[in-house]
CSV table of C-alpha atoms in Angstrom, one decimal:
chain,number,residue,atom,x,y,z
A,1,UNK,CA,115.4,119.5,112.1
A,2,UNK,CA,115.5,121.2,108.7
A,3,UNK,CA,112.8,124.0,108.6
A,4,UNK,CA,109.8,123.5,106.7
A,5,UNK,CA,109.5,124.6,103.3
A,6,UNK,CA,107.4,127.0,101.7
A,7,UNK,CA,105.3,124.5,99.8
A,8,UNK,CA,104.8,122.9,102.8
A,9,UNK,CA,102.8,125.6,104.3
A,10,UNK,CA,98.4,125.4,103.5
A,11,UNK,CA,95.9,127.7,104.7
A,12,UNK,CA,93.5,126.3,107.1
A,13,UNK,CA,89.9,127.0,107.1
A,14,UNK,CA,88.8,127.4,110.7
A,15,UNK,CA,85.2,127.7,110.2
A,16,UNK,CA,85.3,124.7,107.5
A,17,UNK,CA,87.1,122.8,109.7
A,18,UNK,CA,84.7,123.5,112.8
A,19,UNK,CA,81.8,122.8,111.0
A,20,UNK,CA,82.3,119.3,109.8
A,21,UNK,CA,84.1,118.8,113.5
A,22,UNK,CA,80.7,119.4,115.2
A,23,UNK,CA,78.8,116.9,112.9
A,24,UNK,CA,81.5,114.2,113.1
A,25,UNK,CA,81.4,114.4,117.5
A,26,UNK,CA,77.2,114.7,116.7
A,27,UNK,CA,77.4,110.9,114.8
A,28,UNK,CA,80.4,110.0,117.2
A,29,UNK,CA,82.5,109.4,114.4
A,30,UNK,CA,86.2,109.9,113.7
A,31,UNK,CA,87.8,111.6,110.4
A,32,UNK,CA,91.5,110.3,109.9
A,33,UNK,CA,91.7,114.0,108.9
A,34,UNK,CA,91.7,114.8,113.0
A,35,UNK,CA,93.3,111.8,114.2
A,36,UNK,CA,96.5,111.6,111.8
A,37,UNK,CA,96.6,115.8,111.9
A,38,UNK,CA,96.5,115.6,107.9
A,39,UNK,CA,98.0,118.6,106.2
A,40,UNK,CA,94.9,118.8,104.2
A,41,UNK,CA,92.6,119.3,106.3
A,42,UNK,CA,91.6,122.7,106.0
A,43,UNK,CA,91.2,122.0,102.0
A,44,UNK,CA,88.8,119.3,102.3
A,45,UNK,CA,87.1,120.0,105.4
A,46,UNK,CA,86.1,123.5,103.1
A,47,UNK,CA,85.1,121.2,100.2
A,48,UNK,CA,82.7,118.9,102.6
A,49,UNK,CA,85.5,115.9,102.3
A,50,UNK,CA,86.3,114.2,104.8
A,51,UNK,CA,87.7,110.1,105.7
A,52,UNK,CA,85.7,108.4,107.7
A,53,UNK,CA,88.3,106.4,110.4
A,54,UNK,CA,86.2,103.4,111.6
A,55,UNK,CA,86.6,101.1,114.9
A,56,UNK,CA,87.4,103.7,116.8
A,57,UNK,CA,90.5,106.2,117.1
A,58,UNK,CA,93.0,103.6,119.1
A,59,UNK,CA,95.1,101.1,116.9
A,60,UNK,CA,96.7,98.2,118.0
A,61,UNK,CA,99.9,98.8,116.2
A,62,UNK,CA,102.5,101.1,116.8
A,63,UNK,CA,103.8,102.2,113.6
A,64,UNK,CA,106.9,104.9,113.7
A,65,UNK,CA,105.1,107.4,111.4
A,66,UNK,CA,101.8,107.8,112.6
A,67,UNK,CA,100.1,110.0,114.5
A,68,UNK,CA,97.1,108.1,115.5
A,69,UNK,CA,97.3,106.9,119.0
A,70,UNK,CA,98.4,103.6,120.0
A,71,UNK,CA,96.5,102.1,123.1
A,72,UNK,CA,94.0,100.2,124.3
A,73,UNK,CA,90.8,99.7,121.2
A,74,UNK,CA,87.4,100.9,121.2
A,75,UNK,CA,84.6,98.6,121.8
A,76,UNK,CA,83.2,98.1,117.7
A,77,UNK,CA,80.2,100.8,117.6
A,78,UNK,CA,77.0,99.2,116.1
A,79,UNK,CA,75.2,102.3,115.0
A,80,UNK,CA,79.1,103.7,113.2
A,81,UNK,CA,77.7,102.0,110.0
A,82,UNK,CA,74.3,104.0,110.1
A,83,UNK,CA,76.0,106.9,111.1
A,84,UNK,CA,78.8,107.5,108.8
A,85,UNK,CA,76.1,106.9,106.0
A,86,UNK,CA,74.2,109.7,107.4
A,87,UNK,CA,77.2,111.7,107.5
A,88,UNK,CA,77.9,111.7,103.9
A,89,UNK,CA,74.2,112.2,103.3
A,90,UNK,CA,74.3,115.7,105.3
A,91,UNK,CA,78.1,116.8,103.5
A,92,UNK,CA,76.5,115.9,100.1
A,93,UNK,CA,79.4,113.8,99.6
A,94,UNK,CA,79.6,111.7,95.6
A,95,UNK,CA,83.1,109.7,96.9
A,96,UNK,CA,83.6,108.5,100.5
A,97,UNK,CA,86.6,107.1,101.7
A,98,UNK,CA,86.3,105.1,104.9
A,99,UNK,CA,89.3,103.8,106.6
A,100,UNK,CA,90.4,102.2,109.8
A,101,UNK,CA,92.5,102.1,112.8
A,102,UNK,CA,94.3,98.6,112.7
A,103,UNK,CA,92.5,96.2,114.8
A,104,UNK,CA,94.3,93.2,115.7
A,105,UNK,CA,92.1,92.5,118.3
A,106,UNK,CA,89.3,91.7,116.1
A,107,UNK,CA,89.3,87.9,114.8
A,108,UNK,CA,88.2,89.1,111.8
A,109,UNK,CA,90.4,92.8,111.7
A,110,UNK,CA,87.4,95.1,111.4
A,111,UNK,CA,86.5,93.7,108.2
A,112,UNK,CA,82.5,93.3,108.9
A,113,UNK,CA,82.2,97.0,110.4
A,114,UNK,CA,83.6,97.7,106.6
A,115,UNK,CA,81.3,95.7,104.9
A,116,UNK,CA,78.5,96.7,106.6
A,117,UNK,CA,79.3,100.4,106.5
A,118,UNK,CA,79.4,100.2,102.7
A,119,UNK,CA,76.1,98.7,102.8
A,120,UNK,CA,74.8,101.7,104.9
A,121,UNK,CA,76.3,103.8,102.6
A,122,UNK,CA,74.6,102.3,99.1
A,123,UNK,CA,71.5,102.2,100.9
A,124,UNK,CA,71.0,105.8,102.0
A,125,UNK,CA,73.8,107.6,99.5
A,126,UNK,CA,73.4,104.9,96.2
A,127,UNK,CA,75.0,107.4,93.7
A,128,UNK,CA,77.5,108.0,96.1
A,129,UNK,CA,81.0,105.6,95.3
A,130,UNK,CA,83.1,103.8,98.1
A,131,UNK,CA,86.6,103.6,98.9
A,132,UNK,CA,88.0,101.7,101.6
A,133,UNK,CA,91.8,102.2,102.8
A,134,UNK,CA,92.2,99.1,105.1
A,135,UNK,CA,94.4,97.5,107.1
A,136,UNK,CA,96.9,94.1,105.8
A,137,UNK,CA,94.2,91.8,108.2
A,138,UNK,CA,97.3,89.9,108.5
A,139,UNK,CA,96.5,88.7,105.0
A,140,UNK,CA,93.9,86.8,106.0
A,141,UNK,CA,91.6,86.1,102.4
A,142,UNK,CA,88.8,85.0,104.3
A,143,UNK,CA,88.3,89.3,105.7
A,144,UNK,CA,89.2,90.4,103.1
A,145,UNK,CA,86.2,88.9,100.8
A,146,UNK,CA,84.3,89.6,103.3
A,147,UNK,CA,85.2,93.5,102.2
A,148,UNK,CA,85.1,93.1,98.9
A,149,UNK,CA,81.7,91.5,98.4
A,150,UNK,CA,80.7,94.6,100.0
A,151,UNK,CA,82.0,95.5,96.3
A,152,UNK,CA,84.1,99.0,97.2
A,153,UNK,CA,84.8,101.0,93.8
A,154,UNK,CA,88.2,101.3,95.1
A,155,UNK,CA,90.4,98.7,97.5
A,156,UNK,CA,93.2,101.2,98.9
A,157,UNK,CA,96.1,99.6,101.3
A,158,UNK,CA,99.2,101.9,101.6
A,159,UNK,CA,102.4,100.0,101.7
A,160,UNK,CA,103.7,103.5,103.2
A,161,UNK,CA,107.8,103.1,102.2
A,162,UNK,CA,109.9,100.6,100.8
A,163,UNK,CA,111.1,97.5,101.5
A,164,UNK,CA,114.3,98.0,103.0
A,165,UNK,CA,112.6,100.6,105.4
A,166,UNK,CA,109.9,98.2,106.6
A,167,UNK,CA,111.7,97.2,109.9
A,168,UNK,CA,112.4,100.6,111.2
A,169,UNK,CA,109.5,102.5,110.1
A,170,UNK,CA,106.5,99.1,109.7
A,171,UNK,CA,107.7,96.6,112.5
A,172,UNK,CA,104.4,95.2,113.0
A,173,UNK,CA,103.9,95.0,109.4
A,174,UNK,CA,105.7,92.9,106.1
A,175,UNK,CA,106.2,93.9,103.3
A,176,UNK,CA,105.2,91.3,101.2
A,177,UNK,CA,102.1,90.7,103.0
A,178,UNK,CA,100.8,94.1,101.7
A,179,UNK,CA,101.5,92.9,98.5
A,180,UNK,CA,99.8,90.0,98.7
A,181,UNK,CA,96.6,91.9,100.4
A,182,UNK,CA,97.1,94.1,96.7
A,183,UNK,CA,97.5,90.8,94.2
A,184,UNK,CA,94.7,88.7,96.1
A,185,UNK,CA,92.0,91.5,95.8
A,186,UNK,CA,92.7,92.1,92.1
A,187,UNK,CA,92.8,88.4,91.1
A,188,UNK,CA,89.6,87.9,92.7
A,189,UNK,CA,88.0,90.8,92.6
A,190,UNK,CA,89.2,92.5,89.2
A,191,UNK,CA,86.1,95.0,88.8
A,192,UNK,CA,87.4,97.0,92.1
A,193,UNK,CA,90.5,99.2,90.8
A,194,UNK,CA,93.1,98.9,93.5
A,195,UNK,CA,95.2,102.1,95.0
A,196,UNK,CA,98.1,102.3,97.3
A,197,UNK,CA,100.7,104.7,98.4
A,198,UNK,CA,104.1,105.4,99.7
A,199,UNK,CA,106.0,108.3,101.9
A,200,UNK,CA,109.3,109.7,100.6
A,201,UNK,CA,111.8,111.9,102.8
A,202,UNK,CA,112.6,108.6,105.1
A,203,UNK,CA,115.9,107.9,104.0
A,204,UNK,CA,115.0,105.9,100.2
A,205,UNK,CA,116.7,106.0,97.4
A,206,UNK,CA,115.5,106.1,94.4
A,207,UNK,CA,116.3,103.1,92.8
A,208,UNK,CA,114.4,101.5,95.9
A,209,UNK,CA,111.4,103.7,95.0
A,210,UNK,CA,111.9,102.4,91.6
A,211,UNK,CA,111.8,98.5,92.9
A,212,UNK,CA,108.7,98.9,94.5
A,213,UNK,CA,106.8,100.4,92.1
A,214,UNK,CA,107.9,97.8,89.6
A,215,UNK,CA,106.7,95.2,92.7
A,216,UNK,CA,103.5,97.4,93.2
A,217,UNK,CA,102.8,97.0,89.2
A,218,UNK,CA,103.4,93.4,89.4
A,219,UNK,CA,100.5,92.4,92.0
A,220,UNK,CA,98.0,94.9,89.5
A,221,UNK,CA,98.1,98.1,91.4
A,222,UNK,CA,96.0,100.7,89.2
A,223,UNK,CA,96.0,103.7,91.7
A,224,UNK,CA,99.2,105.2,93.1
A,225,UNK,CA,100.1,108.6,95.6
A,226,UNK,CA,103.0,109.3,96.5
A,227,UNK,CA,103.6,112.3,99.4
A,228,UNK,CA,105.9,113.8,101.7
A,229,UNK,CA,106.9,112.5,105.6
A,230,UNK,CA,105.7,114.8,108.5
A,231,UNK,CA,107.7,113.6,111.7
A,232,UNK,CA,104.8,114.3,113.9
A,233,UNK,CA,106.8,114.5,117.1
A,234,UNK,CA,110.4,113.8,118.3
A,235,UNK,CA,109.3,110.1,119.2
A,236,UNK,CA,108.3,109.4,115.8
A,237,UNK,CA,111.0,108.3,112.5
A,238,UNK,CA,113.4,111.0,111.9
A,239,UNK,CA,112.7,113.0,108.9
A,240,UNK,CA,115.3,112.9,106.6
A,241,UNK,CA,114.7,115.7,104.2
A,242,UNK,CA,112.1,117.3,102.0
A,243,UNK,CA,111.9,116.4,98.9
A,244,UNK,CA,111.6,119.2,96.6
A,245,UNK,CA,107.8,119.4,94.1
A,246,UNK,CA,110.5,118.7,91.1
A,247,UNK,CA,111.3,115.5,92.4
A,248,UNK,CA,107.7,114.4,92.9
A,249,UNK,CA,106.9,115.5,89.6
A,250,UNK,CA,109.8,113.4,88.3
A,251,UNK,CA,108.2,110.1,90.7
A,252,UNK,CA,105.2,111.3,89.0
A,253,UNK,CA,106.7,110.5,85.4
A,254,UNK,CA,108.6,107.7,85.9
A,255,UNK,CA,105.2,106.0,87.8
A,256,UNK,CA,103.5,106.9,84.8
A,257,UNK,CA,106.1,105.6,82.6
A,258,UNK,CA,105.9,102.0,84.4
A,259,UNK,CA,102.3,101.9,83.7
A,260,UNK,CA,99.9,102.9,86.6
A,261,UNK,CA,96.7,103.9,85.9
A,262,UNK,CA,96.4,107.4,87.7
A,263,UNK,CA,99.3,108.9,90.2
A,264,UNK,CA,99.4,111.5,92.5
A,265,UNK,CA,102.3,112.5,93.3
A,266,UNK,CA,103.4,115.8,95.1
A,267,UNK,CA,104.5,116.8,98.6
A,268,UNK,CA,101.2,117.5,100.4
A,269,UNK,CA,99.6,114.4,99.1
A,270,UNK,CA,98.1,111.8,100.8
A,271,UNK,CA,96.1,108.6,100.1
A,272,UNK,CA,92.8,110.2,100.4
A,273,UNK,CA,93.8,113.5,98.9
A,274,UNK,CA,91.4,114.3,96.2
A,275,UNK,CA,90.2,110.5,96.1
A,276,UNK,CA,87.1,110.9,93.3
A,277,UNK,CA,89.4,112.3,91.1
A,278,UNK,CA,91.9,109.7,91.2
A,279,UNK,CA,88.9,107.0,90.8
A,280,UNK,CA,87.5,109.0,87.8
A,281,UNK,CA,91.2,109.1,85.9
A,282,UNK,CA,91.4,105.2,87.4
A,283,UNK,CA,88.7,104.4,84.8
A,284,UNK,CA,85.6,104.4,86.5
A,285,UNK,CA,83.1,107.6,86.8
């Protein structure tokens, strides 16, 4: 494998990072931080950030390019909703991002434990905004209103790559399912701004990066970040090659060019990274 680059390479904040560690294992909560071994995590975990992974730390899919564990679920925590609300209460936090592992197991995908964590959240934090970064639900409308009645400030589902990479990087996922998860909540719910985002250094080209952002701008996407593959282990998708900060800038541009709201676009990325600031530019403070 090609040796990382220099740009590649963060700091990490040990005492940040243990600090928020023992309050997350004192609520039993999970941070996608931890679980998906985020670059980031130093960075944020020094700024009091953190997103909040609900249902547990065991998805039902397999995807190719994640690091979260793939096995058996978690039983759906009752008190996770009263506890992530108190978490963001002791970090001070003004934007929380709360995602999940995928739950296929759940007839309705997890998407009451969402709604009912926002509600904890308004209740005990109500200047604080919400994002939620969920999972397709298989599409199903009926889930996802019951999310966005909750009224999130920000829907955000990550269609991860491109089309023509779905089947050996997404099996358990389609492509134009995501889509529709993006067009349904905008049409029906157009005072959330909607976010998504998409890995590069998988083998795309750049006219296929260009397709999907035209298809991403076409079902109302506001929000978009763009950021570099990891190959977390030899099982996972090969990397490809690193894309160079020039080229991101460039994504960056021609996103911005096409019309989207807000983009973030460089190699350390991700779809949490620096979330209130992306909501702010989106158009809402």
């Amino acid at each position: 494998m090609e040796r990382k680059p220099d740009w590649l390479k963060v700091p990490y904040n040990k005492e940040a990072v243990a600090e928020v560690a023992a309050l997350m294992k004192d609520l039993k909560l999970n941070t996608v931080c931890k679980e998906a071994n985020c670059p980031n995590l130093g960075e944020c975990y020094q700024t009091h950030t953190a997103t909040f992974m609900i249902l547990g730390s065991h998805c039902t899919r397999n995807c190719r390019f994640c690091n979260v564990t793939h096995a058996r679920p978690d039983p759906v925590d009752p008190e996770e909703p009263r506890n992530l609300a108190l978490a963001a209460q002791k970090l001070g936090l003004r934007h929380v991002v709360i995602t999940q592992v995928t739950r296929d197991d759940l007839p309705d995908g997890g998407a009451g434990q969402f709604a009912a964590c926002i509600r904890a959240l308004r209740a005990l934090c109500p200047d604080t905004t919400a994002e939620v970064l969920i999972s397709d639900m298989k599409g199903d409308h009926a889930c996802l209103d019951t999310v966005m009645q909750a009224r999130p400030d920000v829907l955000n589902h990550n269609v991860e790559t491109v089309q023509e990479l779905y089947a050996a990087v997404r099996p358990q996922a389609v492509y134009q399912r995501s889509l529709d998860v993006l067009r349904y909540c905008k049409e029906q719910y157009p005072g959330s701004l909607t976010k998504t985002g998409f890995m590069v250094g998988l083998g795309e080209t750049e006219d296929q990066i260009r397709r999907l952002m035209d298809d991403l701008l076409d079902v109302g996407c506001d929000i978009l970040t763009i950021g570099q593959y990891l190959q977390p282990s030899p099982d996972h998708c090969p990397l490809q090659r690193y894309v160079t900060p020039e080229e991101f800038a460039r994504y960056k541009e021609i996103a911005l060019e096409k019309g989207f709201r807000y983009v973030a676009s460089t190699p350390l990325v991700r779809s949490s990274y620096r979330a209130a600031e992306a909501l702010q530019a989106g158009g809402k403070n």
